Tab-separated table of C-alpha atoms in Angstrom:
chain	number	residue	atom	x	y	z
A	1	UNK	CA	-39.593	-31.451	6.084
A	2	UNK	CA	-41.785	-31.065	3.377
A	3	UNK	CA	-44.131	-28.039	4.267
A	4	UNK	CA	-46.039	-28.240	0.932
A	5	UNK	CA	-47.366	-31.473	0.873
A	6	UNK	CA	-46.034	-31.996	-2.550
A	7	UNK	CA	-45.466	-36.503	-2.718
A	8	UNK	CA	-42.521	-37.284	-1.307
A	9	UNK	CA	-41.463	-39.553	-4.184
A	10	UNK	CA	-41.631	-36.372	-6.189
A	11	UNK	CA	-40.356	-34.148	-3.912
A	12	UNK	CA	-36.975	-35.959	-3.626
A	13	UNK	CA	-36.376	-36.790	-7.204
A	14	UNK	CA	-34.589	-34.873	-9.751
A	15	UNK	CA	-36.492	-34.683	-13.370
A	16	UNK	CA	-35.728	-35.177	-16.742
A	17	UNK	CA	-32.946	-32.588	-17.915
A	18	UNK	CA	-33.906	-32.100	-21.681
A	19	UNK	CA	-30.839	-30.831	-23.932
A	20	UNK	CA	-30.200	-27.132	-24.135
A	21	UNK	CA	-32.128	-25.323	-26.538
A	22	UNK	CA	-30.094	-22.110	-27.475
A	23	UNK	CA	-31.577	-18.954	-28.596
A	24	UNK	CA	-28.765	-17.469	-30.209
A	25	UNK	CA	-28.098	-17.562	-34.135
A	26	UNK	CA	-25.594	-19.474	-35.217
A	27	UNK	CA	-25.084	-22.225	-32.940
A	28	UNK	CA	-24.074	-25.396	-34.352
A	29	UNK	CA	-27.121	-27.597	-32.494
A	30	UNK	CA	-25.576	-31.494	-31.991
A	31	UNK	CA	-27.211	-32.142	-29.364
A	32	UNK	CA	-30.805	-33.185	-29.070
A	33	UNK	CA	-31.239	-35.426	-31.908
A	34	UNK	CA	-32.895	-33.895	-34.168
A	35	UNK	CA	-33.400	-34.496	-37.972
A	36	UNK	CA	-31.337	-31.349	-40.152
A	37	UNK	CA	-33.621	-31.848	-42.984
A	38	UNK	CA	-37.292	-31.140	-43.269
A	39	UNK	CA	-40.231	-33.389	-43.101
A	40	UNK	CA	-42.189	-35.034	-45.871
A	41	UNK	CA	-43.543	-32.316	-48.391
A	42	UNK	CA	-46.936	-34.027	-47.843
A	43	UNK	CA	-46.661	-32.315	-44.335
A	44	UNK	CA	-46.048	-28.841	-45.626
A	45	UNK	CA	-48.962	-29.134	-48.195
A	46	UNK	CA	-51.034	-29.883	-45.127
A	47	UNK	CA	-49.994	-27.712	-42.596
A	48	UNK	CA	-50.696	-25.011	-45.740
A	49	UNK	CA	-53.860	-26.442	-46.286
A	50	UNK	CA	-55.028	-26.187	-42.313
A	51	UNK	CA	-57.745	-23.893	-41.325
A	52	UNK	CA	-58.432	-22.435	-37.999
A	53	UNK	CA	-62.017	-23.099	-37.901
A	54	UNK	CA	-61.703	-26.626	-36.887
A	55	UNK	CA	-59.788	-25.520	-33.499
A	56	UNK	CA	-63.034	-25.186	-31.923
A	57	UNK	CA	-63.994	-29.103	-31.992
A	58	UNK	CA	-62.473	-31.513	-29.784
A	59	UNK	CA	-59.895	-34.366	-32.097
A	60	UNK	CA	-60.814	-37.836	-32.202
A	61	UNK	CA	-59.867	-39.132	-29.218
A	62	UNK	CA	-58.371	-42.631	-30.455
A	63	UNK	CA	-56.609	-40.991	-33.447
A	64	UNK	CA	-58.664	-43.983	-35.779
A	65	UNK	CA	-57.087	-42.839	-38.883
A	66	UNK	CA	-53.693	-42.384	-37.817
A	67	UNK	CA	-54.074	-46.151	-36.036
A	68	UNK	CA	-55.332	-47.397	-39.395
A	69	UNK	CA	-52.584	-46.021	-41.238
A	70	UNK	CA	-49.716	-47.469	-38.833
A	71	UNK	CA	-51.450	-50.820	-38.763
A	72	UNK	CA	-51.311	-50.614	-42.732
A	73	UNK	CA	-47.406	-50.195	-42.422
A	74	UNK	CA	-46.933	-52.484	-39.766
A	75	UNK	CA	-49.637	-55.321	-40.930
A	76	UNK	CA	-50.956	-54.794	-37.737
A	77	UNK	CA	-55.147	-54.441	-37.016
A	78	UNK	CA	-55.788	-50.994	-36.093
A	79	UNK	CA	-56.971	-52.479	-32.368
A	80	UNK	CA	-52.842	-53.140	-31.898
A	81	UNK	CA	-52.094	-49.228	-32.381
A	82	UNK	CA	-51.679	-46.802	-29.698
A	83	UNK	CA	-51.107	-42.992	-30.759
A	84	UNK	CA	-49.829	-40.838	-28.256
A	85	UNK	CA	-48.502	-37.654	-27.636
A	86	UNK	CA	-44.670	-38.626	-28.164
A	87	UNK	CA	-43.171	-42.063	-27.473
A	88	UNK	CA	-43.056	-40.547	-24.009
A	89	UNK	CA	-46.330	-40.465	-23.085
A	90	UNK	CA	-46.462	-44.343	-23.688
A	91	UNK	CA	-43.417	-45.256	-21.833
A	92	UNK	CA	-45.167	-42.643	-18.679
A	93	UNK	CA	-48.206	-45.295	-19.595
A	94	UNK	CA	-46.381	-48.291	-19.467
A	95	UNK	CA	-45.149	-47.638	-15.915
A	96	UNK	CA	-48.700	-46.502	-14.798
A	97	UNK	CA	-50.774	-49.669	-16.383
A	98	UNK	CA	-47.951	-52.621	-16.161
A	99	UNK	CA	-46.335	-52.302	-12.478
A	100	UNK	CA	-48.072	-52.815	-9.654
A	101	UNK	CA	-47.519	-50.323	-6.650
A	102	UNK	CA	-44.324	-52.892	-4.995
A	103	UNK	CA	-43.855	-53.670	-8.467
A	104	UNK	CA	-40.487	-52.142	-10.110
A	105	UNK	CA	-39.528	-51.128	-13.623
A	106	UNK	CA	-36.214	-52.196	-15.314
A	107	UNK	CA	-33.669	-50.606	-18.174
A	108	UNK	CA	-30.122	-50.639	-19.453
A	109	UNK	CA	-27.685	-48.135	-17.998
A	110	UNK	CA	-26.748	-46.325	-19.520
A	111	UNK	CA	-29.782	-45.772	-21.784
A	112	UNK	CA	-32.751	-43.214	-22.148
A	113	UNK	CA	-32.988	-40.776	-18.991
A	114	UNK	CA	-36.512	-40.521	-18.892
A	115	UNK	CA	-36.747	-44.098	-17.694
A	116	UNK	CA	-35.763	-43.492	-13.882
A	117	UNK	CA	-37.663	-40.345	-13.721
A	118	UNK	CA	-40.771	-42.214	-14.656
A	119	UNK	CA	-40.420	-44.652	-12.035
A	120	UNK	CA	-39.698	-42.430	-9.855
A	121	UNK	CA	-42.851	-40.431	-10.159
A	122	UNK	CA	-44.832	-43.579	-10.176
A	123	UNK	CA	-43.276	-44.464	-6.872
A	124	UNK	CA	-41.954	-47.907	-8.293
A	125	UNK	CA	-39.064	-49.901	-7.663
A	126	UNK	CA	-35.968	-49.130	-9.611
A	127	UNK	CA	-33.923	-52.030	-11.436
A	128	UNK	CA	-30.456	-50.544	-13.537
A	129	UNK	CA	-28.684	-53.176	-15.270
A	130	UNK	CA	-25.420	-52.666	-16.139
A	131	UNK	CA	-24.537	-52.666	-20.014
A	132	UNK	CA	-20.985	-54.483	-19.988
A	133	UNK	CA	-17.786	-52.660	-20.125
A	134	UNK	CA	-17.803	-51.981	-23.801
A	135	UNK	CA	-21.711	-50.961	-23.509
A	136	UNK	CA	-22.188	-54.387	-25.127
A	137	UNK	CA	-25.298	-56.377	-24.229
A	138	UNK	CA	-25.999	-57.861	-20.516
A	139	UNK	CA	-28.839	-60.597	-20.304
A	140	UNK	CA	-31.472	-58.336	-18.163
A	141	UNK	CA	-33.670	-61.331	-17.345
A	142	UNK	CA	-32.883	-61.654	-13.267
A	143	UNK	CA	-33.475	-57.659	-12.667
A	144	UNK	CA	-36.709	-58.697	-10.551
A	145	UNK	CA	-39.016	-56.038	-12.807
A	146	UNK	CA	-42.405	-56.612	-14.298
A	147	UNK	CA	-41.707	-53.779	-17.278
A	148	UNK	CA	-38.593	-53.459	-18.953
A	149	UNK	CA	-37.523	-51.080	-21.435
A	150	UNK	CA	-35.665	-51.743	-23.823
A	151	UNK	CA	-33.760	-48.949	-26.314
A	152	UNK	CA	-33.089	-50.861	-29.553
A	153	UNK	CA	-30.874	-48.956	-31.128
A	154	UNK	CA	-29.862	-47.937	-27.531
A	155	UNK	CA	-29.302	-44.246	-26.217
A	156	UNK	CA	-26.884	-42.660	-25.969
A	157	UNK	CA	-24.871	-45.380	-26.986
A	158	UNK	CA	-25.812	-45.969	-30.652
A	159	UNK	CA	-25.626	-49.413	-30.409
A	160	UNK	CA	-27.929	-52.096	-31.661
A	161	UNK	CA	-28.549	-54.765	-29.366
A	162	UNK	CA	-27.578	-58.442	-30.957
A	163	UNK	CA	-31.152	-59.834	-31.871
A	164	UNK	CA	-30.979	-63.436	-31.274
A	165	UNK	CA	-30.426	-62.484	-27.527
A	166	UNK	CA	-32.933	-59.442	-27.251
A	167	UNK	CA	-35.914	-61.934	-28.615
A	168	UNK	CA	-34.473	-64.581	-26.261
A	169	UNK	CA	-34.947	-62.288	-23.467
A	170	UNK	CA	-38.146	-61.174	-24.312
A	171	UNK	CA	-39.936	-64.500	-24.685
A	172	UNK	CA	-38.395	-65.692	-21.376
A	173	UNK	CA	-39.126	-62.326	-19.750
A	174	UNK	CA	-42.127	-62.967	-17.734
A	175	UNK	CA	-43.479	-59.078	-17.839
A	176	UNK	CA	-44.199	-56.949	-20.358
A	177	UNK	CA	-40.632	-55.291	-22.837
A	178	UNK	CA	-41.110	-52.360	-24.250
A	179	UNK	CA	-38.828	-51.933	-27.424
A	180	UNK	CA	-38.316	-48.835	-27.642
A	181	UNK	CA	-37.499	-48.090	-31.674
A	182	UNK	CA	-36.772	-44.334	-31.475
A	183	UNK	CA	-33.855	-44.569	-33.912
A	184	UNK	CA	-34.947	-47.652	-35.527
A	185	UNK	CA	-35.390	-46.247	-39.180
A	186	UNK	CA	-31.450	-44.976	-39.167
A	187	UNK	CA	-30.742	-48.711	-38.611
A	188	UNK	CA	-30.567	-52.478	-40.798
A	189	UNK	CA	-33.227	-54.045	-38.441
A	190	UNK	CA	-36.447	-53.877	-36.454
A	191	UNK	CA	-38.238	-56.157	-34.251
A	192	UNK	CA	-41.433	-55.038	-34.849
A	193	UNK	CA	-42.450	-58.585	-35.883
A	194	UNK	CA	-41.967	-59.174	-31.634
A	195	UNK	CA	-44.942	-56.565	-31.255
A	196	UNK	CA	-47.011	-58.725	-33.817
A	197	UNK	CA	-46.162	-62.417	-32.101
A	198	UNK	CA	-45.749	-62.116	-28.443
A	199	UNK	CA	-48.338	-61.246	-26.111
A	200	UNK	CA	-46.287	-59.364	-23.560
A	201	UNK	CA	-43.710	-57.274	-26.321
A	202	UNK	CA	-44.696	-53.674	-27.000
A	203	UNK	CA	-42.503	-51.541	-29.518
A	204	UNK	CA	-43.205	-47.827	-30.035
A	205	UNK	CA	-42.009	-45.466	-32.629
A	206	UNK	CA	-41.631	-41.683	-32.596
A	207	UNK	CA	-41.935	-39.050	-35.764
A	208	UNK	CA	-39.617	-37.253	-34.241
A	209	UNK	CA	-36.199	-38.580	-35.046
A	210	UNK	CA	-36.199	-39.628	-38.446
A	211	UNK	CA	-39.515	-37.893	-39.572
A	212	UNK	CA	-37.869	-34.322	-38.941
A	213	UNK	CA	-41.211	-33.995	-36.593
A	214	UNK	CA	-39.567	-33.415	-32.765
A	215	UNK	CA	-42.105	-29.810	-32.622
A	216	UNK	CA	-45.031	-31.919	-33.416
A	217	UNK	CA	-44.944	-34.461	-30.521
A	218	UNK	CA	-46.250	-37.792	-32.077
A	219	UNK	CA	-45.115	-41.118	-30.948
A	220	UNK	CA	-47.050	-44.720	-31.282
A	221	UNK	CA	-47.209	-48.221	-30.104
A	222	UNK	CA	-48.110	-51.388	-31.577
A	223	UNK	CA	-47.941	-54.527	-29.329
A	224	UNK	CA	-51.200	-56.916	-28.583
A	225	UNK	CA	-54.579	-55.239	-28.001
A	226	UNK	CA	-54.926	-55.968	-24.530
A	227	UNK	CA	-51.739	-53.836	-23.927
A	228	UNK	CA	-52.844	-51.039	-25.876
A	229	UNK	CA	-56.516	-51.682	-24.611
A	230	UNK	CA	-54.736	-50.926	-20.895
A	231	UNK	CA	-53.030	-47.767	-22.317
A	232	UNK	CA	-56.488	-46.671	-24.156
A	233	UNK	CA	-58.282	-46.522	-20.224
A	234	UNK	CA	-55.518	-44.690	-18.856
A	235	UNK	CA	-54.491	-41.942	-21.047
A	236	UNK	CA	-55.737	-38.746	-21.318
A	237	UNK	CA	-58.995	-38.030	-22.744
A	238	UNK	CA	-57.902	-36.055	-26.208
A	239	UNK	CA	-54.475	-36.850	-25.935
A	240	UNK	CA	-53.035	-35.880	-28.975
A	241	UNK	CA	-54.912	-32.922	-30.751
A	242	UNK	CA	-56.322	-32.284	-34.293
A	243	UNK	CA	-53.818	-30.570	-36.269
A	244	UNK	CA	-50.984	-33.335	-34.819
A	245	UNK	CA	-53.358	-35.881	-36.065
A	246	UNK	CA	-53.336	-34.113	-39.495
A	247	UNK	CA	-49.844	-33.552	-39.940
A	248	UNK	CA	-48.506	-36.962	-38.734
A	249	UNK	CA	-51.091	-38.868	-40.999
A	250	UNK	CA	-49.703	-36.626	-44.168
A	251	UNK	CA	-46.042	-37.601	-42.959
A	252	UNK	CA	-46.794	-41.436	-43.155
A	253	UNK	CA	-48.712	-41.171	-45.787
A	254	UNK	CA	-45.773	-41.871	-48.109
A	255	UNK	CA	-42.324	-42.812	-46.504
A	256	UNK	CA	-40.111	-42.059	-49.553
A	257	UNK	CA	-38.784	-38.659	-48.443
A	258	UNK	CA	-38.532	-40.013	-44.742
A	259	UNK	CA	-36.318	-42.959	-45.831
A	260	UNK	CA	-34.272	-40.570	-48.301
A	261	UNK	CA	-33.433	-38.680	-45.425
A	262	UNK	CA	-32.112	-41.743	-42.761
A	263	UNK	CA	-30.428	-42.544	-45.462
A	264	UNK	CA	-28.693	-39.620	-46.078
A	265	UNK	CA	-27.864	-39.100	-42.224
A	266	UNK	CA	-26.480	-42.194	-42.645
A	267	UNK	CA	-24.020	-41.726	-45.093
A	268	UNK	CA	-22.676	-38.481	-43.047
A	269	UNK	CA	-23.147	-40.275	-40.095
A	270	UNK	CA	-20.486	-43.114	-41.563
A	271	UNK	CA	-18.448	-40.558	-42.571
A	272	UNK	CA	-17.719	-38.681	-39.617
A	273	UNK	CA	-17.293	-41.612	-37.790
A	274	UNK	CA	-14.432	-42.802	-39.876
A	275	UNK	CA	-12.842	-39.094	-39.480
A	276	UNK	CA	-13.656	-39.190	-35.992
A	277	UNK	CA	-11.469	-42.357	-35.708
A	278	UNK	CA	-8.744	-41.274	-37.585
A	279	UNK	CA	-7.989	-38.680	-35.398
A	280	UNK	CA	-7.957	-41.259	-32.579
A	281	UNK	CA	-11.064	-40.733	-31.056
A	282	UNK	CA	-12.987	-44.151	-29.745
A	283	UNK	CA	-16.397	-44.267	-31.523
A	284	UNK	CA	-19.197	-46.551	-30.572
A	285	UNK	CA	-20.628	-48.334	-33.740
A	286	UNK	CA	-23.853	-46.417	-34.306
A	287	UNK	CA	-27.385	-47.507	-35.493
A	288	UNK	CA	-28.922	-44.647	-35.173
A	289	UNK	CA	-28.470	-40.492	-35.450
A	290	UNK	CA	-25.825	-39.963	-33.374
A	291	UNK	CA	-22.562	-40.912	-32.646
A	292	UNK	CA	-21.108	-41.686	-29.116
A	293	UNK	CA	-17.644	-41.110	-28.776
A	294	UNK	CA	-14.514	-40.469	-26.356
A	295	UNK	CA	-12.334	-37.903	-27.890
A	296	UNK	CA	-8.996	-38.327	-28.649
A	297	UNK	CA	-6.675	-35.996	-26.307
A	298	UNK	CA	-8.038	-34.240	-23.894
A	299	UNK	CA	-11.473	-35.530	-21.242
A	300	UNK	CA	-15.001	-34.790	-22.570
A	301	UNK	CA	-16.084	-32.459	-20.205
A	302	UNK	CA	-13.073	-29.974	-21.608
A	303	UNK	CA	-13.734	-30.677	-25.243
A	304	UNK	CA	-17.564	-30.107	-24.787
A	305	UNK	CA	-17.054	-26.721	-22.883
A	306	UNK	CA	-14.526	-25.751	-25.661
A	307	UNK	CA	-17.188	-26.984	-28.257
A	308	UNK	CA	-19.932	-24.821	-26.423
A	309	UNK	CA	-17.284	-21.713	-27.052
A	310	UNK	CA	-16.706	-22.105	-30.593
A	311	UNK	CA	-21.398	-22.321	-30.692
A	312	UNK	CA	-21.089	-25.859	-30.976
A	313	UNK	CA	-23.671	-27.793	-28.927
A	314	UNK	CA	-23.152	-31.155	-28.324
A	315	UNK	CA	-24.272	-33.567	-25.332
A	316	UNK	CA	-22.231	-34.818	-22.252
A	317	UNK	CA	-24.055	-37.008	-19.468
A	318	UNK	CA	-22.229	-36.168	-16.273
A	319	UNK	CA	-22.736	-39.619	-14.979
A	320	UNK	CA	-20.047	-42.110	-13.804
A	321	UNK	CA	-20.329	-44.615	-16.886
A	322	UNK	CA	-21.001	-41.885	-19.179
A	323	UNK	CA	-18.965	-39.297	-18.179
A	324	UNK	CA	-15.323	-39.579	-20.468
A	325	UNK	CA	-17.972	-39.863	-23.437
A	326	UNK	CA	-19.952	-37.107	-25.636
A	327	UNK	CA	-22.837	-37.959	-27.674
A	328	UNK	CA	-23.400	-35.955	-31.252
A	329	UNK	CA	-26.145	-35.750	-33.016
A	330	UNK	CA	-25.267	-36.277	-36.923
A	331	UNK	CA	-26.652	-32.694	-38.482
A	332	UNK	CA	-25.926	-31.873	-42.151
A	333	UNK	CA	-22.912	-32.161	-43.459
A	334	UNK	CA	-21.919	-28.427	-43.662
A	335	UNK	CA	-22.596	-28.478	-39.332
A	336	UNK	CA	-20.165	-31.848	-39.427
A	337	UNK	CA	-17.887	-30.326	-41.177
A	338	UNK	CA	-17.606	-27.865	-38.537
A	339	UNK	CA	-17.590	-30.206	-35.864
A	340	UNK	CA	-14.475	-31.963	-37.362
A	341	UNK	CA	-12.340	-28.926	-37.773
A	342	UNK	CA	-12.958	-27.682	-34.180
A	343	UNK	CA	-12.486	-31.350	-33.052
A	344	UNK	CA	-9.039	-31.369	-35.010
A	345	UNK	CA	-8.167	-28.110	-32.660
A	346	UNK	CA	-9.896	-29.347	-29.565
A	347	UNK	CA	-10.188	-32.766	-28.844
């Protein structure tokens, strides 16, 4: 019965459960990912710089200078750059201009949440394929879908797929892959070269992760223009709006601070990993922000309540291959520290 005449594809799905954000002071936030140090100085001076007046005009609806600026990085042509708001708006995109109505969408489980939710509002077919027991890769190439995406590193794992057999799948795939590089600057190796060959391989990007930009909402593609041509018809008309424009064009304007950061998360990310294991806890090797673990004593869903009572947030995916495991995003290393003592008491 569905008096409201709301679709029922939508009215019987559940939708994306983001991760808490607390109001409270002095929680310990590990769980959503995001960057503990702040952006590029560039983006301050501009944000500084902004003026109100220019509120009252519409932003340039294709984003030209951001797309000429991320084809400069990339050694892309600005016609191979789609700038969106988030990487989520182009993976809602990809569903919407790549699978036909009886066509079906396929991903790793586990891997990014959002993925089933998006087919699901679409109304397409849904194709899981199981990472193996170790989340190690699977070859995906049978799942009967005509999109596929594909988390390089992968969420909430960590783990970077072996490369020989992810561009092995994606020249034999015969629909389109969407790499999805989210954590990609936290790890040794992209496969952005893929979105620069290959004339079905898209690979999109976000600010938010390594950037220290998840309030600003900027993500980006780069894959072969009549891919992004297809997103370009679809999307909405001003789709990402003047200021983000501004902002995101000062933070890639000069990558030095970003990459001093990764690489800083990195180093505190190695090392509380190797304390992590010491006490006995099973770590997934990471590639990206986080760490995915299984703690050492007691089940995850009693260490990640206890956590939560000491104000430390961290995320557990109540899901049957997920659910002995807790993911944690690497903050700075004053928050880690405080992660391994209560760990030492809790876990």
């Amino acid at each position: 019965m569905n008096p409201h005449r709301i679709r029922r594809a939508v009215d019987a799905m559940s939708g994306y459960v983001p991760g808490e954000q607390p109001s409270e002071p002095g929680v310990v936030k590990l769980n959503t990912n995001e960057n503990p140090y702040p952006p590029a100085p560039a983006v301050a001076a501009a944000l500084r710089g902004a003026t109100a007046d220019v509120l009252r005009l519409y932003p340039d609806p294709v984003s030209a200078r951001l797309c000429e600026r991320i084809a400069e990085i990339h050694g892309a042509r600005p016609d191979q750059v789609f700038v969106a708001n988030g990487s989520d708006e182009i993976l809602a995109l990809c569903a919407r201009a790549f699978v036909e109505r009886d066509g079906a969408a396929g991903w790793f489980e586990p891997s990014y949440s959002l993925y089933p939710v998006l087919a699901q509002i679409e109304g397409i077919g849904c194709r899981p394929v199981d990472l193996g027991p170790e989340f190690e890769w699977r070859d995906p190439l049978g799942c009967g879908a005509s999109l596929f995406y594909l988390t390089n590193p992968n969420a909430p794992t960590g783990m970077l797929h072996p490369e020989e057999a992810v561009r092995a799948f994606c020249a034999r795939f015969p629909g389109v892959v969407l790499i999805d590089e989210a954590y990609v600057d936290f790890a040794p190796r992209s496969l952005m070269d893929l979105a620069l060959s290959s004339d079905r391989v898209l690979v999109a990007r976000t600010l938010s992760k390594s950037h220290s930009l998840a309030g600003l909402r900027l993500g980006y593609a780069v894959g072969p223009a009549p891919l992004i041509g297809a997103m370009m018809k679809i999307k909405d008309s001003y789709n990402v709006d003047r200021l983000t424009q501004e902002l995101a064009l000062a933070a890639l304007s000069d990558l030095g601070p970003m990459q001093a950061n990764a690489a800083r998360i990195v180093a505190t990310r190695d090392r509380t990993a190797a304390a992590l294991e010491a006490m006995g806890a099973r770590v997934c090797p990471s590639a990206t922000n986080f760490l995915w673990i299984r703690p050492p004593r007691r089940p995850a869903p009693e260490v990640y309540a206890d956590l939560r009572a000491r104000g430390i947030l961290v995320r557990h995916f109540d899901l049957p291959r997920t659910a002995g495991w807790l993911r944690v995003t690497v903050g700075a290393d004053a928050d880690m520290d405080l992660f391994l003592a209560a760990m030492r008491d809790v876990g």
